[in-house]
Short mmCIF file of C-alpha atoms in Angstrom, two decimals:
data_model
loop_
_atom_site.label_atom_id
_atom_site.label_comp_id
_atom_site.label_asym_id
_atom_site.label_seq_id
_atom_site.Cartn_x
_atom_site.Cartn_y
_atom_site.Cartn_z
CA MET K 1498 -108.38 -25.93 -207.77
CA THR K 1499 -105.15 -27.39 -206.53
CA GLU K 1500 -106.20 -28.86 -203.26
CA PRO K 1501 -103.24 -30.43 -201.46
CA VAL K 1502 -102.99 -34.19 -201.85
CA VAL K 1503 -102.19 -34.59 -198.22
CA SER K 1504 -101.80 -32.12 -195.39
CA LEU K 1505 -100.77 -32.31 -191.77
CA THR K 1506 -101.97 -29.65 -189.34
CA ASN K 1507 -100.24 -29.54 -185.96
CA ALA K 1508 -100.12 -33.30 -186.17
CA GLY K 1509 -98.49 -35.27 -183.40
CA LEU K 1510 -98.14 -38.92 -182.54
CA ARG K 1511 -97.46 -40.62 -179.26
CA TYR K 1512 -97.31 -44.23 -178.26
CA GLY K 1513 -98.28 -44.41 -174.62
CA ASP K 1514 -96.02 -41.93 -172.85
CA LYS K 1515 -93.56 -41.77 -175.66
CA ARG K 1516 -93.85 -38.80 -177.92
CA ILE K 1517 -92.70 -39.66 -181.43
CA LEU K 1518 -93.82 -36.69 -183.46
CA GLN K 1519 -95.11 -33.28 -182.53
CA ASP K 1520 -96.51 -30.20 -184.15
CA LEU K 1521 -96.04 -31.16 -187.78
CA THR K 1522 -97.61 -28.79 -190.24
CA PHE K 1523 -97.00 -29.16 -193.93
CA GLU K 1524 -98.81 -30.04 -197.08
CA MET K 1525 -97.96 -31.74 -200.32
CA ASN K 1526 -99.33 -30.55 -203.63
CA PRO K 1527 -99.33 -32.37 -206.97
CA GLY K 1528 -95.84 -32.35 -208.41
CA ASP K 1529 -94.04 -31.68 -205.13
CA ILE K 1530 -90.98 -33.74 -204.37
CA VAL K 1531 -90.27 -33.69 -200.66
CA THR K 1532 -87.51 -35.64 -199.02
CA VAL K 1533 -87.50 -36.29 -195.31
CA ILE K 1534 -84.14 -36.62 -193.63
CA GLY K 1535 -83.29 -36.98 -190.00
CA PRO K 1536 -81.21 -39.03 -187.58
CA ASN K 1537 -82.26 -42.48 -186.42
CA GLY K 1538 -85.28 -42.36 -184.17
CA ALA K 1539 -86.38 -39.03 -185.60
CA GLY K 1540 -89.80 -40.45 -186.42
CA LYS K 1541 -89.35 -40.78 -190.16
CA THR K 1542 -91.20 -44.07 -190.41
CA SER K 1543 -93.96 -42.78 -188.15
CA LEU K 1544 -94.33 -39.76 -190.40
CA ILE K 1545 -94.75 -42.09 -193.36
CA LYS K 1546 -97.42 -44.00 -191.49
CA LEU K 1547 -99.28 -40.76 -190.84
CA MET K 1548 -99.09 -39.81 -194.49
CA LEU K 1549 -100.26 -43.24 -195.62
CA GLY K 1550 -103.11 -43.29 -193.14
CA ILE K 1551 -101.85 -46.45 -191.43
CA GLU K 1552 -101.62 -44.46 -188.19
CA SER K 1553 -103.89 -41.64 -187.12
CA PRO K 1554 -102.38 -38.63 -185.36
CA THR K 1555 -103.00 -38.49 -181.63
CA GLU K 1556 -102.96 -34.69 -181.85
CA GLY K 1557 -103.84 -32.39 -184.69
CA ARG K 1558 -105.03 -33.55 -188.08
CA ALA K 1559 -103.81 -35.53 -191.06
CA GLU K 1560 -105.99 -35.17 -194.12
CA ARG K 1561 -105.85 -36.73 -197.53
CA ARG K 1562 -107.74 -35.39 -200.49
CA ARG K 1563 -110.93 -37.35 -201.09
CA GLY K 1564 -110.28 -40.27 -203.39
CA ALA K 1565 -106.54 -39.67 -203.41
CA ARG K 1566 -104.73 -42.78 -204.60
CA ILE K 1567 -101.53 -43.67 -202.82
CA GLY K 1568 -98.59 -45.65 -204.12
CA TYR K 1569 -96.20 -47.00 -201.52
CA VAL K 1570 -92.72 -48.46 -201.83
CA PRO K 1571 -91.90 -49.98 -198.44
CA GLN K 1572 -88.45 -50.22 -196.94
CA ASN K 1573 -86.47 -53.42 -197.52
CA LEU K 1574 -89.37 -55.71 -198.20
CA SER K 1575 -87.97 -59.16 -197.67
CA LEU K 1576 -90.05 -61.96 -199.09
CA GLN K 1577 -90.13 -65.39 -197.56
CA PRO K 1578 -88.37 -67.79 -199.92
CA THR K 1579 -91.04 -70.35 -199.03
CA LEU K 1580 -93.64 -68.23 -200.83
CA PRO K 1581 -93.44 -68.88 -204.58
CA LEU K 1582 -94.13 -65.61 -206.35
CA THR K 1583 -93.47 -64.24 -209.80
CA VAL K 1584 -93.25 -60.53 -210.56
CA ASN K 1585 -96.46 -60.85 -212.56
CA ARG K 1586 -98.37 -62.50 -209.73
CA PHE K 1587 -97.06 -59.93 -207.26
CA LEU K 1588 -98.44 -57.11 -209.39
CA ARG K 1589 -101.67 -58.93 -210.09
CA LEU K 1590 -102.42 -58.81 -206.37
CA ALA K 1591 -102.82 -55.07 -206.89
CA THR K 1592 -104.69 -55.00 -210.19
CA SER K 1593 -106.18 -57.50 -212.60
CA GLU K 1594 -105.45 -55.38 -215.67
CA HIS K 1595 -102.70 -57.09 -217.65
CA ARG K 1596 -101.99 -54.09 -219.82
CA GLN K 1597 -101.44 -51.81 -216.85
CA ILE K 1598 -98.99 -54.29 -215.39
CA ALA K 1599 -97.07 -54.47 -218.65
CA ARG K 1600 -97.01 -50.69 -218.97
CA ALA K 1601 -95.86 -50.09 -215.39
CA LEU K 1602 -93.06 -52.64 -215.66
CA GLU K 1603 -91.93 -51.19 -219.00
CA ARG K 1604 -91.98 -47.72 -217.48
CA THR K 1605 -89.61 -48.67 -214.68
CA GLY K 1606 -87.40 -50.59 -217.07
CA VAL K 1607 -88.06 -54.14 -215.87
CA GLY K 1608 -90.58 -55.32 -218.47
CA HIS K 1609 -88.40 -58.31 -219.29
CA LEU K 1610 -88.65 -59.58 -215.70
CA ARG K 1611 -92.41 -60.07 -215.70
CA GLN K 1612 -92.30 -63.85 -215.46
CA ALA K 1613 -89.24 -63.97 -213.21
CA SER K 1614 -89.43 -65.19 -209.62
CA VAL K 1615 -89.18 -62.29 -207.19
CA HIS K 1616 -86.61 -64.26 -205.22
CA TYR K 1617 -84.01 -64.08 -207.98
CA LEU K 1618 -84.09 -60.32 -208.55
CA SER K 1619 -81.20 -58.04 -207.64
CA GLY K 1620 -81.78 -55.21 -205.19
CA GLY K 1621 -82.10 -52.64 -207.96
CA GLU K 1622 -84.44 -54.79 -210.01
CA PHE K 1623 -86.65 -55.43 -207.03
CA GLN K 1624 -86.86 -51.72 -206.19
CA ARG K 1625 -88.00 -51.10 -209.76
CA VAL K 1626 -90.61 -53.82 -209.49
CA LEU K 1627 -91.87 -52.25 -206.25
CA LEU K 1628 -91.96 -48.87 -207.95
CA ALA K 1629 -93.90 -50.35 -210.87
CA ARG K 1630 -96.38 -51.80 -208.42
CA ALA K 1631 -96.73 -48.43 -206.70
CA ILE K 1632 -97.50 -46.57 -209.95
CA LEU K 1633 -99.98 -49.21 -211.20
CA ARG K 1634 -102.99 -47.18 -210.19
CA ASN K 1635 -101.70 -43.74 -211.20
CA PRO K 1636 -101.18 -42.53 -207.66
CA ASP K 1637 -101.70 -38.94 -206.55
CA LEU K 1638 -99.14 -39.47 -203.84
CA LEU K 1639 -96.09 -41.67 -204.09
CA VAL K 1640 -94.41 -42.56 -200.79
CA LEU K 1641 -90.98 -44.18 -200.83
CA ASP K 1642 -89.23 -45.39 -197.70
CA GLU K 1643 -85.46 -45.52 -198.21
CA PRO K 1644 -85.83 -46.51 -201.87
CA ALA K 1645 -82.13 -46.36 -202.63
CA GLN K 1646 -80.95 -48.49 -199.75
CA GLY K 1647 -78.52 -51.17 -200.86
CA LEU K 1648 -78.02 -49.74 -204.34
CA ASP K 1649 -74.68 -48.54 -205.65
CA VAL K 1650 -74.20 -44.90 -206.57
CA ASN K 1651 -75.11 -45.39 -210.22
CA GLY K 1652 -78.18 -47.36 -209.28
CA GLN K 1653 -79.24 -44.67 -206.83
CA THR K 1654 -78.82 -41.87 -209.32
CA ALA K 1655 -80.77 -43.78 -211.94
CA LEU K 1656 -83.55 -44.54 -209.48
CA TYR K 1657 -83.92 -40.91 -208.40
CA GLU K 1658 -83.88 -39.89 -212.04
CA LEU K 1659 -86.68 -42.36 -212.71
CA ILE K 1660 -88.72 -41.09 -209.77
CA ARG K 1661 -88.40 -37.57 -211.13
CA GLU K 1662 -89.58 -38.65 -214.58
CA ILE K 1663 -92.54 -40.47 -213.10
CA ARG K 1664 -93.42 -37.38 -211.13
CA ASP K 1665 -93.40 -35.36 -214.35
CA GLU K 1666 -95.62 -37.87 -216.13
CA LEU K 1667 -98.17 -38.52 -213.40
CA ASN K 1668 -97.96 -35.10 -211.76
CA CYS K 1669 -98.08 -36.83 -208.42
CA ALA K 1670 -96.63 -35.67 -205.13
CA VAL K 1671 -93.56 -37.66 -204.07
CA LEU K 1672 -92.50 -38.13 -200.47
CA THR K 1673 -89.20 -39.90 -199.95
CA VAL K 1674 -87.43 -40.83 -196.79
CA SER K 1675 -83.70 -41.18 -197.11
CA HIS K 1676 -80.50 -41.53 -195.22
CA ASP K 1677 -78.28 -40.64 -198.10
CA LEU K 1678 -77.82 -36.92 -197.74
CA HIS K 1679 -75.76 -36.44 -200.88
CA LEU K 1680 -78.35 -37.85 -203.20
CA VAL K 1681 -81.17 -36.18 -201.38
CA MET K 1682 -79.55 -32.83 -201.81
CA ALA K 1683 -79.06 -33.43 -205.48
CA SER K 1684 -82.44 -34.75 -206.41
CA THR K 1685 -85.20 -33.11 -204.45
CA ASP K 1686 -87.13 -29.85 -204.48
CA THR K 1687 -87.77 -29.55 -200.80
CA VAL K 1688 -85.93 -31.07 -197.90
CA LEU K 1689 -87.72 -31.58 -194.64
CA CYS K 1690 -85.43 -32.11 -191.74
CA LEU K 1691 -87.11 -34.10 -189.04
CA ASN K 1692 -86.17 -34.74 -185.45
CA GLY K 1693 -89.44 -35.40 -183.65
CA HIS K 1694 -90.56 -32.05 -184.98
CA ILE K 1695 -89.71 -30.24 -188.20
CA CYS K 1696 -86.30 -28.66 -187.55
CA CYS K 1697 -86.07 -26.86 -190.81
CA ARG K 1698 -87.28 -27.10 -194.34
CA GLY K 1699 -86.52 -25.54 -197.67
CA GLN K 1700 -84.57 -26.00 -200.86
CA PRO K 1701 -81.43 -28.09 -200.54
CA GLU K 1702 -78.85 -25.28 -200.76
CA GLN K 1703 -80.86 -23.14 -198.42
CA ILE K 1704 -81.18 -25.88 -195.88
CA SER K 1705 -77.55 -26.86 -195.88
CA ARG K 1706 -76.81 -23.40 -194.45
CA ASP K 1707 -79.61 -23.51 -191.91
CA PRO K 1708 -78.25 -23.47 -188.34
CA ALA K 1709 -80.71 -26.18 -187.27
CA PHE K 1710 -79.49 -28.46 -190.01
CA VAL K 1711 -75.84 -27.75 -189.28
CA ASN K 1712 -76.56 -28.40 -185.65
CA LEU K 1713 -78.18 -31.75 -186.38
CA PHE K 1714 -75.72 -33.11 -188.90
CA GLY K 1715 -72.52 -31.29 -187.99
CA GLU K 1716 -70.73 -28.49 -189.74
CA ARG K 1717 -68.42 -30.51 -191.90
CA LEU K 1718 -71.15 -32.63 -193.40
CA ALA K 1719 -73.33 -29.62 -194.02
CA GLN K 1720 -70.50 -27.89 -195.85
CA THR K 1721 -69.64 -30.78 -198.08
CA LEU K 1722 -73.30 -31.05 -198.95
CA ALA K 1723 -73.54 -27.41 -199.87
CA VAL K 1724 -70.52 -27.77 -202.11
CA TYR K 1725 -71.74 -31.02 -203.54
CA HIS K 1726 -75.11 -29.67 -204.41
CA HIS K 1727 -73.71 -26.50 -205.88
CA HIS K 1728 -71.53 -28.55 -208.13
CA HIS K 1729 -74.35 -30.82 -209.13
CA ASN K 1730 -76.62 -27.89 -209.87
CA HIS K 1731 -74.27 -26.57 -212.50
CA SER K 1732 -74.15 -29.73 -214.45
CA HIS K 1733 -77.91 -29.94 -214.62
CA ASP K 1734 -79.24 -26.39 -214.83
CA LEU K 1735 -78.77 -25.64 -218.45
CA MET T 1067 -124.19 -96.94 -200.99
CA ILE T 1068 -123.27 -93.79 -199.08
CA ASP T 1069 -124.85 -95.30 -196.02
CA ALA T 1070 -122.71 -98.39 -196.39
CA ILE T 1071 -119.59 -96.24 -196.62
CA LEU T 1072 -120.54 -94.21 -193.59
CA ASN T 1073 -121.18 -97.39 -191.65
CA ASP T 1074 -117.67 -98.70 -192.16
CA PHE T 1075 -115.12 -97.27 -189.77
CA PHE T 1076 -112.30 -97.43 -192.33
CA TRP T 1077 -114.21 -95.39 -194.90
CA ARG T 1078 -115.33 -92.93 -192.26
CA ALA T 1079 -111.73 -92.46 -191.23
CA LEU T 1080 -110.62 -92.01 -194.82
CA LEU T 1081 -113.36 -89.52 -195.60
CA GLY T 1082 -112.65 -87.49 -192.45
CA GLY T 1083 -108.93 -87.55 -193.06
CA LEU T 1084 -109.31 -86.44 -196.68
CA MET T 1085 -111.51 -83.52 -195.72
CA VAL T 1086 -109.10 -82.32 -193.05
CA ALA T 1087 -106.12 -82.70 -195.41
CA LEU T 1088 -107.98 -80.70 -198.05
CA VAL T 1089 -108.27 -77.60 -195.83
CA ALA T 1090 -104.98 -78.18 -194.01
CA GLY T 1091 -103.15 -77.76 -197.35
CA PRO T 1092 -103.73 -74.06 -197.99
CA LEU T 1093 -103.77 -73.18 -194.29
CA GLY T 1094 -100.50 -75.02 -193.82
CA CYS T 1095 -99.04 -72.89 -196.61
CA PHE T 1096 -99.83 -69.77 -194.61
CA VAL T 1097 -98.27 -71.36 -191.52
CA VAL T 1098 -95.09 -71.98 -193.56
CA TRP T 1099 -95.09 -68.59 -195.32
CA ARG T 1100 -95.72 -66.64 -192.14
CA ARG T 1101 -93.43 -68.81 -189.98
CA MET T 1102 -96.22 -69.74 -187.65
CA ALA T 1103 -95.23 -73.37 -187.01
CA TYR T 1104 -94.60 -72.74 -183.34
CA PHE T 1105 -97.80 -70.80 -183.14
CA GLY T 1106 -99.67 -73.79 -184.58
CA ASP T 1107 -98.08 -76.02 -181.95
CA THR T 1108 -99.23 -73.69 -179.20
CA LEU T 1109 -102.80 -73.71 -180.47
CA ALA T 1110 -102.71 -77.48 -180.79
CA HIS T 1111 -101.48 -77.93 -177.23
CA SER T 1112 -104.22 -75.69 -175.94
CA ALA T 1113 -106.74 -78.02 -177.58
CA LEU T 1114 -106.12 -80.43 -174.73
CA LEU T 1115 -107.23 -77.72 -172.32
CA GLY T 1116 -110.35 -77.44 -174.47
CA ILE T 1117 -111.04 -81.13 -173.99
CA ALA T 1118 -110.52 -80.85 -170.25
CA LEU T 1119 -112.84 -77.86 -169.90
CA GLY T 1120 -115.39 -79.38 -172.26
CA THR T 1121 -115.46 -82.58 -170.21
CA LEU T 1122 -115.63 -80.61 -166.96
CA PHE T 1123 -118.64 -78.58 -168.07
CA GLN T 1124 -120.10 -81.42 -170.12
CA ALA T 1125 -120.12 -79.29 -173.24
CA ASN T 1126 -119.67 -80.42 -176.82
CA LEU T 1127 -115.97 -81.29 -177.12
CA ASN T 1128 -115.48 -80.01 -180.69
CA LEU T 1129 -117.00 -76.72 -179.69
CA SER T 1130 -114.99 -76.32 -176.49
CA ILE T 1131 -111.74 -77.16 -178.30
CA ALA T 1132 -112.48 -74.58 -180.98
CA LEU T 1133 -113.42 -71.99 -178.35
CA VAL T 1134 -110.26 -72.48 -176.29
CA CYS T 1135 -108.12 -72.32 -179.45
CA VAL T 1136 -109.82 -69.11 -180.56
CA ALA T 1137 -109.47 -67.57 -177.10
CA LEU T 1138 -105.78 -68.42 -177.02
CA ALA T 1139 -105.28 -67.07 -180.55
CA VAL T 1140 -106.83 -63.76 -179.54
CA ILE T 1141 -104.74 -63.60 -176.35
CA LEU T 1142 -101.59 -64.27 -178.38
CA MET T 1143 -102.53 -61.56 -180.85
CA LEU T 1144 -103.01 -59.03 -178.06
CA LEU T 1145 -99.81 -60.08 -176.27
CA SER T 1146 -97.75 -59.84 -179.44
CA ARG T 1147 -98.50 -56.11 -179.58
CA GLN T 1148 -96.59 -55.38 -176.40
CA GLN T 1149 -93.19 -56.88 -176.80
CA SER T 1150 -92.01 -57.26 -173.25
CA LEU T 1151 -91.15 -60.91 -173.90
CA ALA T 1152 -89.77 -62.43 -177.08
CA SER T 1153 -92.57 -64.02 -179.02
CA ASP T 1154 -91.10 -67.51 -178.97
CA THR T 1155 -90.75 -67.32 -175.18
CA MET T 1156 -94.36 -66.19 -174.94
CA LEU T 1157 -95.50 -69.01 -177.21
CA GLY T 1158 -93.47 -71.54 -175.27
CA ILE T 1159 -94.99 -70.45 -171.98
CA LEU T 1160 -98.56 -70.55 -173.21
CA SER T 1161 -98.04 -73.72 -175.22
CA HIS T 1162 -96.76 -75.87 -172.42
CA SER T 1163 -98.80 -74.23 -169.68
CA SER T 1164 -102.05 -74.91 -171.51
CA LEU T 1165 -100.95 -78.48 -172.18
CA ALA T 1166 -100.03 -78.96 -168.52
CA ILE T 1167 -103.19 -77.30 -167.19
CA GLY T 1168 -105.23 -79.50 -169.52
CA LEU T 1169 -103.53 -82.63 -168.19
CA VAL T 1170 -103.91 -81.51 -164.57
CA VAL T 1171 -107.61 -80.73 -164.99
CA LEU T 1172 -108.17 -84.09 -166.66
CA GLY T 1173 -106.30 -85.79 -163.82
CA LEU T 1174 -108.47 -84.05 -161.21
CA MET T 1175 -111.59 -85.60 -162.67
CA GLN T 1176 -111.26 -88.84 -160.74
CA ASP T 1177 -114.46 -90.48 -161.84
CA PHE T 1178 -113.84 -89.80 -165.47
CA ARG T 1179 -111.01 -91.49 -167.34
CA ILE T 1180 -110.52 -90.57 -170.94
CA ASP T 1181 -108.30 -92.08 -173.55
CA LEU T 1182 -105.40 -89.64 -173.42
CA THR T 1183 -103.38 -91.40 -176.11
CA GLY T 1184 -106.29 -90.91 -178.47
CA TYR T 1185 -106.14 -87.16 -177.97
CA LEU T 1186 -102.37 -86.90 -178.04
CA PHE T 1187 -101.80 -89.04 -181.12
CA GLY T 1188 -105.19 -89.09 -182.75
CA ASP T 1189 -107.84 -91.74 -183.00
CA LEU T 1190 -108.75 -91.59 -186.62
CA LEU T 1191 -110.43 -94.95 -186.70
CA ALA T 1192 -112.86 -93.92 -183.96
CA ILE T 1193 -114.43 -91.14 -186.02
CA ASN T 1194 -118.22 -91.32 -185.91
CA ARG T 1195 -120.85 -89.80 -188.17
CA ARG T 1196 -121.26 -86.80 -185.94
CA ASP T 1197 -117.52 -86.06 -186.14
CA LEU T 1198 -117.72 -86.34 -189.91
CA LEU T 1199 -120.49 -83.77 -189.98
CA TRP T 1200 -118.40 -81.41 -187.82
CA ILE T 1201 -115.39 -81.85 -190.07
CA ALA T 1202 -117.48 -81.26 -193.18
CA LEU T 1203 -119.10 -78.11 -191.80
CA GLY T 1204 -115.83 -76.72 -190.44
CA GLY T 1205 -114.05 -77.58 -193.67
CA LEU T 1206 -116.67 -75.87 -195.82
CA LEU T 1207 -116.54 -72.77 -193.65
CA ILE T 1208 -112.74 -72.60 -193.86
CA LEU T 1209 -112.64 -73.21 -197.61
CA GLY T 1210 -115.25 -70.51 -198.15
CA MET T 1211 -113.30 -68.02 -196.04
CA LEU T 1212 -110.05 -68.92 -197.79
CA VAL T 1213 -111.47 -68.32 -201.26
CA PHE T 1214 -113.17 -65.12 -200.20
CA LEU T 1215 -110.15 -63.66 -198.35
CA TRP T 1216 -107.38 -65.17 -200.46
CA ARG T 1217 -105.97 -62.00 -201.99
CA GLY T 1218 -105.98 -60.12 -198.71
CA LEU T 1219 -104.39 -63.02 -196.84
CA LEU T 1220 -101.62 -63.19 -199.42
CA MET T 1221 -101.06 -59.44 -199.19
CA ILE T 1222 -100.68 -59.38 -195.40
CA THR T 1223 -98.29 -62.30 -195.77
CA ILE T 1224 -96.16 -60.37 -198.25
CA HIS T 1225 -96.19 -57.03 -196.44
CA ASP T 1226 -98.58 -55.88 -193.77
CA GLU T 1227 -98.32 -52.15 -194.34
CA LEU T 1228 -98.45 -52.41 -198.11
CA ALA T 1229 -101.65 -54.40 -197.64
CA ALA T 1230 -103.04 -51.71 -195.35
CA VAL T 1231 -102.24 -48.95 -197.85
CA GLU T 1232 -104.03 -50.92 -200.54
CA GLY T 1233 -107.16 -50.99 -198.43
CA HIS T 1234 -107.06 -54.43 -196.82
CA SER T 1235 -108.22 -54.61 -193.19
CA THR T 1236 -105.05 -56.23 -191.93
CA GLY T 1237 -106.21 -56.69 -188.34
CA TRP T 1238 -109.35 -58.55 -189.37
CA LEU T 1239 -107.47 -60.65 -191.88
CA ARG T 1240 -104.97 -61.74 -189.23
CA LEU T 1241 -107.83 -62.58 -186.90
CA ALA T 1242 -109.60 -64.55 -189.65
CA LEU T 1243 -106.44 -66.55 -190.27
CA MET T 1244 -106.17 -67.36 -186.55
CA LEU T 1245 -109.82 -68.40 -186.44
CA MET T 1246 -109.37 -70.70 -189.42
CA LEU T 1247 -106.27 -72.22 -187.85
CA SER T 1248 -108.11 -72.76 -184.57
CA LEU T 1249 -110.98 -74.44 -186.42
CA VAL T 1250 -108.76 -76.73 -188.45
CA ILE T 1251 -106.80 -77.68 -185.34
CA ALA T 1252 -110.02 -78.48 -183.48
CA THR T 1253 -111.05 -80.82 -186.29
CA ALA T 1254 -107.61 -82.22 -187.10
CA MET T 1255 -107.19 -83.33 -183.49
CA LYS T 1256 -109.32 -86.36 -184.24
CA ILE T 1257 -107.10 -87.32 -187.09
CA VAL T 1258 -103.55 -86.99 -185.86
CA GLY T 1259 -103.86 -85.79 -182.28
CA VAL T 1260 -102.51 -82.80 -180.39
CA LEU T 1261 -98.85 -83.59 -180.82
CA LEU T 1262 -98.90 -84.18 -184.57
CA ILE T 1263 -101.32 -81.54 -185.87
CA THR T 1264 -98.60 -79.10 -186.88
CA ALA T 1265 -97.08 -81.88 -188.95
CA LEU T 1266 -100.26 -82.25 -190.97
CA LEU T 1267 -100.21 -78.49 -191.57
CA ILE T 1268 -96.59 -77.85 -192.46
CA ILE T 1269 -95.26 -81.07 -194.00
CA PRO T 1270 -97.59 -81.17 -197.06
CA ALA T 1271 -97.07 -77.42 -197.58
CA ALA T 1272 -93.30 -77.71 -197.34
CA ALA T 1273 -93.36 -80.74 -199.63
CA ALA T 1274 -95.33 -78.75 -202.21
CA ARG T 1275 -92.86 -75.86 -202.30
CA PRO T 1276 -90.27 -77.24 -204.78
CA VAL T 1277 -92.92 -78.13 -207.35
CA SER T 1278 -94.93 -74.91 -207.12
CA GLY T 1279 -94.42 -71.68 -209.03
CA THR T 1280 -97.36 -69.72 -207.63
CA PRO T 1281 -98.96 -69.48 -204.19
CA GLU T 1282 -102.20 -70.96 -205.51
CA ARG T 1283 -100.47 -73.96 -207.01
CA MET T 1284 -98.58 -74.52 -203.77
CA ALA T 1285 -101.86 -74.47 -201.81
CA ILE T 1286 -103.54 -76.97 -204.13
CA THR T 1287 -100.49 -79.23 -204.29
CA ALA T 1288 -100.29 -79.19 -200.49
CA SER T 1289 -103.91 -80.33 -200.32
CA LEU T 1290 -103.25 -83.14 -202.78
CA ILE T 1291 -100.12 -84.30 -200.96
CA GLY T 1292 -101.98 -84.22 -197.66
CA MET T 1293 -104.82 -86.28 -199.11
CA LEU T 1294 -102.40 -88.78 -200.61
CA ALA T 1295 -100.64 -89.03 -197.25
CA VAL T 1296 -103.95 -89.71 -195.49
CA THR T 1297 -104.82 -92.45 -198.01
CA LEU T 1298 -101.40 -94.04 -197.89
CA GLY T 1299 -101.12 -93.72 -194.11
CA LEU T 1300 -104.48 -95.32 -193.50
CA THR T 1301 -103.75 -98.15 -195.92
CA LEU T 1302 -100.46 -98.72 -194.15
CA SER T 1303 -102.20 -98.72 -190.80
CA TRP T 1304 -104.80 -101.21 -192.13
CA PHE T 1305 -102.30 -103.73 -193.40
CA LEU T 1306 -99.50 -103.35 -190.86
CA ASP T 1307 -101.69 -102.57 -187.89
CA THR T 1308 -99.75 -99.37 -187.11
CA PRO T 1309 -101.35 -96.38 -185.33
CA ALA T 1310 -103.34 -94.37 -187.89
CA GLY T 1311 -102.35 -90.78 -187.04
CA PRO T 1312 -98.59 -91.33 -186.94
CA SER T 1313 -98.81 -93.45 -190.12
CA VAL T 1314 -100.38 -90.50 -191.94
CA VAL T 1315 -97.59 -88.19 -190.74
CA VAL T 1316 -94.94 -90.72 -191.77
CA ALA T 1317 -96.50 -90.94 -195.23
CA ALA T 1318 -96.49 -87.14 -195.52
CA PHE T 1319 -92.85 -87.06 -194.46
CA GLY T 1320 -92.11 -89.63 -197.17
CA PHE T 1321 -93.62 -87.36 -199.82
CA PHE T 1322 -91.64 -84.44 -198.45
CA LEU T 1323 -88.37 -86.38 -198.70
CA ILE T 1324 -89.07 -87.63 -202.23
CA LEU T 1325 -89.99 -84.19 -203.58
CA TRP T 1326 -87.03 -82.40 -202.02
CA LEU T 1327 -84.56 -85.09 -203.04
CA ALA T 1328 -85.91 -85.02 -206.59
CA ARG T 1329 -85.52 -81.26 -206.59
CA ALA T 1330 -81.96 -81.46 -205.23
CA ARG T 1331 -81.05 -83.95 -207.97
CA SER T 1332 -82.56 -81.88 -210.75
CA VAL T 1333 -80.72 -78.79 -209.55
CA SER T 1334 -77.33 -80.43 -209.22
#
């Protein structure tokens, strides 16, 4: 019954001679929250392209469930100031249903910005508009590329909270790519540590003790993360 | 009545100019939004190569210009994928090389002298009925494509990958945009000439920006400003005996200045 929304089987990607990704095997089921972390050049963006179907794997397979709808929040989308665009018009490029637009904007807390020009939004507001656009069509898979970039700590926490709530409501799978290890550790179910291949994966506290992770990010960082997450867990697990 | 209009060179010029301005408006918006001004210049310069080759092989000039523009657009698209040279360097090389090759080929044809100034700066008043038909057909084709592909073209302008995820064929859309640009440049050559085509594309669009709140309104306003500039420029040229193409561009620049100054005043 629960067919995975998207699955990679021994998937690899190479551009010419350059091998970007190799031997990736994992699947995402409805309700999963997976966060991909990894150093620069680890192939995070390429992985996203595989998941979205923008790129096809040069080895192995990448499969999406038939008819799976995908919502995508791209990384630092910068709009040309020469292009006049209101939030409403931006969302209407994705759907013509006015009520859906209103509902999605309300859901992400930016309903009041519907008629505003996209050029005058703050970073946090714009991320919420992008998120609203991504959930317009009730996606089965939500893909977010560095969604919290440029937000302050409160803004980041609120955004991750919102993503979690949306996951609960839509029962969609959520794949996030992030640099911010602290927040990742605190707000995800599964961490996938990428460095061309999958180094390690698991729950946050488990992974912060994994030798591969410690190796990749250094002992001190791994330890602070373990402590941080432990602390955070207590305040939330009632 | 229509026959009388088509028989008069001034009305032919006006009609041709208005049709080109109509399609140059929305296309110029894309040139501005996607920062393709230099790209437009390159295509325009290659039009001269089209004239040279068309004359050499005694082919229809409109057709050979359009073909050379399209070929260059496709080459540029393929080259932009492998980034061994910065794109502005690449554009600069192709732009001036095609212009130079065009001039050299034209120079080699000893027994055939053409009016180079006409091609460089436009010869609007020399438009004949056949040209008008070409402009009308090309214009209709471009307008049809624009309406049909509008949403997709806007999406690839906003974000290419987001457009791809939402099911738009981004590669084809980019190619369609290049084809439309090539076509409009092939037709606009008659109006303002190789060196001023980009002006007819980007000045009305840029002038429309401060008074437009949506992309659609900007496209329509750009068309209107372009058409006003053609009318005003031709009238100017009629009474002051100035060259037609440059007069049109000067008129467009005037509208641009007025709209941006008005905007600056209302803001401050």
